[in-house]
XYZ file of C-alpha atoms in Angstrom:
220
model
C 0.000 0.000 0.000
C 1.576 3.609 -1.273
C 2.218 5.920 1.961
C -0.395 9.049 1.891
C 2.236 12.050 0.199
C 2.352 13.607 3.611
C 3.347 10.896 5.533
C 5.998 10.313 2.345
C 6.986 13.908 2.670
C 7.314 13.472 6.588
C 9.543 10.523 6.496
C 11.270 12.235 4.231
C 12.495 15.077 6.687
C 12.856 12.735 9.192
C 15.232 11.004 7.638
C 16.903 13.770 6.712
C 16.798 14.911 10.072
C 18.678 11.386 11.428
C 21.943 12.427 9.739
C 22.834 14.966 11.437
C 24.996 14.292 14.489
C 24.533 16.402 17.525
C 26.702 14.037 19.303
C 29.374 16.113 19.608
C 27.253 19.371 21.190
C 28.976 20.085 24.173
C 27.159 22.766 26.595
C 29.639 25.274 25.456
C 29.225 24.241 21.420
C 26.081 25.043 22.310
C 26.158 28.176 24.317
C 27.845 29.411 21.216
C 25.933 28.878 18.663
C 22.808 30.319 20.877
C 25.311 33.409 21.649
C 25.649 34.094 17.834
C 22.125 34.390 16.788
C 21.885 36.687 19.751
C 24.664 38.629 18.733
C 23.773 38.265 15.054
C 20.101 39.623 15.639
C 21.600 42.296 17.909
C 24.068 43.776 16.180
C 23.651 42.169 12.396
C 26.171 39.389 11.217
C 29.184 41.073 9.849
C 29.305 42.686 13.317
C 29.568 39.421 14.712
C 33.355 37.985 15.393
C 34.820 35.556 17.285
C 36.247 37.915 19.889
C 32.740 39.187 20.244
C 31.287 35.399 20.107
C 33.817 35.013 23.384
C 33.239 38.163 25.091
C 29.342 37.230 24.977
C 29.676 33.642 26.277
C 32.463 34.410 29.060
C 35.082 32.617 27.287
C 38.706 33.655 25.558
C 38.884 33.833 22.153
C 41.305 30.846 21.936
C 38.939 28.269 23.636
C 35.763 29.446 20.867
C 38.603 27.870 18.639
C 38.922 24.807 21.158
C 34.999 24.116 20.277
C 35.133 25.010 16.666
C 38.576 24.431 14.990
C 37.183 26.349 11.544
C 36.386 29.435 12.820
C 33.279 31.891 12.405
C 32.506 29.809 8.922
C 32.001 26.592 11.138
C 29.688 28.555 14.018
C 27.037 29.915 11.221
C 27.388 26.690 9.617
C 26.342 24.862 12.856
C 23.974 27.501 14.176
C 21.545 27.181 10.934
C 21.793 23.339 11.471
C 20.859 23.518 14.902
C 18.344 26.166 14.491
C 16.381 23.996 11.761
C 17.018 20.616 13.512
C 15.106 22.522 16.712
C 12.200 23.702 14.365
C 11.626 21.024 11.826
C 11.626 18.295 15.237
C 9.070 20.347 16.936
C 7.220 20.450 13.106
C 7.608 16.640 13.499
C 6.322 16.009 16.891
C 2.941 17.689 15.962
C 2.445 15.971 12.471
C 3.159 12.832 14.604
C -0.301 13.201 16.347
C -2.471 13.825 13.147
C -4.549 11.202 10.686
C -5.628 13.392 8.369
C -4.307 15.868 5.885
C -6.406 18.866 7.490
C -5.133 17.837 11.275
C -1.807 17.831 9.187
C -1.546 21.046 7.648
C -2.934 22.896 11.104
C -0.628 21.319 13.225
C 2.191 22.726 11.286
C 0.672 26.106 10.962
C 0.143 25.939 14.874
C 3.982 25.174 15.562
C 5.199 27.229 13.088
C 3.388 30.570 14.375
C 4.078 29.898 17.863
C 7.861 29.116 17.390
C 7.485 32.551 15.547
C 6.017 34.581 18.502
C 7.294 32.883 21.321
C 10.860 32.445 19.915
C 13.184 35.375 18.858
C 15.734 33.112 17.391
C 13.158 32.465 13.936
C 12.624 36.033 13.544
C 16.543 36.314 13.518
C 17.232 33.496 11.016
C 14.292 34.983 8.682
C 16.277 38.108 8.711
C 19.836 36.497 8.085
C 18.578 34.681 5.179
C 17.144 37.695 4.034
C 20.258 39.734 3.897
C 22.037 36.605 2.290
C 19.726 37.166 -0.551
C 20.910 40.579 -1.115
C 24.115 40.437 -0.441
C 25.490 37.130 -0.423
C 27.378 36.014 2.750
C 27.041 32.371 3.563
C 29.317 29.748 2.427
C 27.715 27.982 -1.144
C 27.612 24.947 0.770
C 25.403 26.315 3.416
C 23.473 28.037 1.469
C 22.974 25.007 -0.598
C 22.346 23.665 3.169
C 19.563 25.742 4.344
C 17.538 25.411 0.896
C 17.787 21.655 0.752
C 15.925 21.974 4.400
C 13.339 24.922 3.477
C 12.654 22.543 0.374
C 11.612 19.890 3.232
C 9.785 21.719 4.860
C 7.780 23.515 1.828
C 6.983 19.834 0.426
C 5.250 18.687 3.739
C 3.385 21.695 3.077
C 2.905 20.838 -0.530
C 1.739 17.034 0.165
C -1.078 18.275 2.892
C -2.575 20.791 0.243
C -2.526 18.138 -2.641
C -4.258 15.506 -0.525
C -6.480 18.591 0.290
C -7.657 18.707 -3.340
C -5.667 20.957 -4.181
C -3.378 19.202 -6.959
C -2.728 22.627 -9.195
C 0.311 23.542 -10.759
C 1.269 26.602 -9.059
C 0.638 24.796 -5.307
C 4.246 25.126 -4.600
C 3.969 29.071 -5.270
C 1.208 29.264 -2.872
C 2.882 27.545 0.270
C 5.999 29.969 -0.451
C 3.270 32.656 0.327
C 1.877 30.400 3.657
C 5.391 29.908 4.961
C 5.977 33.931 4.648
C 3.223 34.565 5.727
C 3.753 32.739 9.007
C 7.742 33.766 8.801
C 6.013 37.122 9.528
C 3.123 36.762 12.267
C 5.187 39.642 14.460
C 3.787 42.173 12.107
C 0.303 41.146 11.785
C -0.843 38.952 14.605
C -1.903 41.031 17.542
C -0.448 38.671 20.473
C -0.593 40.159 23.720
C 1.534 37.891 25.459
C -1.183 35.256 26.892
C -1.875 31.701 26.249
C -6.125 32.439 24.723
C -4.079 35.473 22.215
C -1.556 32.968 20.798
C -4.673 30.450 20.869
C -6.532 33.208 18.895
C -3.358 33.987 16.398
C -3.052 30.392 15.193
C -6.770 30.217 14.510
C -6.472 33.372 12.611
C -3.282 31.688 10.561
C -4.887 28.788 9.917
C -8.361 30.752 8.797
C -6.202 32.643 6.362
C -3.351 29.831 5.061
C -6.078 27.381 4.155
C -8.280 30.086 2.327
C -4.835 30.806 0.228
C -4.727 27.071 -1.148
C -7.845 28.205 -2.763
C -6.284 30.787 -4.821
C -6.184 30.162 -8.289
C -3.128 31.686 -9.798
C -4.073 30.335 -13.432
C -7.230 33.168 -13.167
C -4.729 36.412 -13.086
């Protein structure tokens, strides 16, 4: 029996997700990377050196080499891994729960807009890949990196709208749109801090993502 294209597209990124070792994260690997997207949403990433990276984390300069032998290249490298294995296993723990392709596509709107609000750190990353665009910064193999994993993550999205009848051509357009549209729920969701707001955001995100999959792009 074929898998349902979600639950292909799920197994998909969790496989992906298996290959990368986080073995080797030491508390102060980690306290690194965390201290870079701090300093990097702070201050804006060519600000960001290692002297800073050890001045923020209460270490000397020569011990951030200790914990990452290739330098600044190797920290953004390993922050953008860690930062999407953290997001795309919290995506996967509430797919996990679902049966249907409508419980499917919610629950990932739902994690994804509360990891926005709740969590600094994605508003940072949106922003660093942002700036990458214009003015290219990243290494070509991380930026090859971080696509391969936003192409993941689109395609879960992709799967739940097909088996939601909506097989078009232009379906992969559309959840670029949902995923920016959640990428920016700071400037349109009016959260006031409390658990019933952020209950009242998602409701609104998922009111207004599902209504795009019934855009027809073909019409314009």
């Amino acid at each position: 029996m074929d898998m349902a294209p979600r639950v292909r597209a799920t197994e998909e990124m969790r496989h992906y997700l298996e290959k990368l070792d986080w073995s080797g994260l030491t508390p102060g690997r980690r306290r690194i990377l965390e201290a870079f997207i701090e300093l990097a949403s702070e201050e804006g990433y060519s600000s960001v050196s290692m002297r800073s990276l050890a001045k923020k984390v209460s270490m000397k300069a020569p011990s951030i080499y200790s914990h990452f032998p290739g330098g600044r290249d190797e920290v953004v490298a390993d922050a953008f891994r860690w930062h999407f294995s953290r997001f795309a296993t919290a995506v996967l723990e509430a797919v996990d729960g679902t049966d249907n392709a409508g419980d499917f596509w919610d629950a990932m709107v739902r994690v994804h807009l509360k990891r926005q609000l709740q969590s600094r750190e994605n508003d940072a990353w949106d922003i660093l890949r942002a700036l990458d665009r214009l003015s290219p910064f990243l290494e070509r193999e991380t930026r090859t990196e971080v696509d391969q994993w936003v192409g993941l993550y689109e395609r879960m999205f992709a799967a739940a709208a097909r088996e939601l009848g909506h097989d078009y051509d232009d379906v992969e357009k559309i959840i670029r749109v949902v995923v920016k549209i959640l990428d920016s729920a700071n400037g349109w969701c009016d959260w006031n801090g409390d658990e019933e707001s952020l209950d009242a955001c998602v409701g609104e995100a998922v009111t207004i993502t599902r209504s795009l999959l019934s855009v027809d792009l073909r019409s314009h």
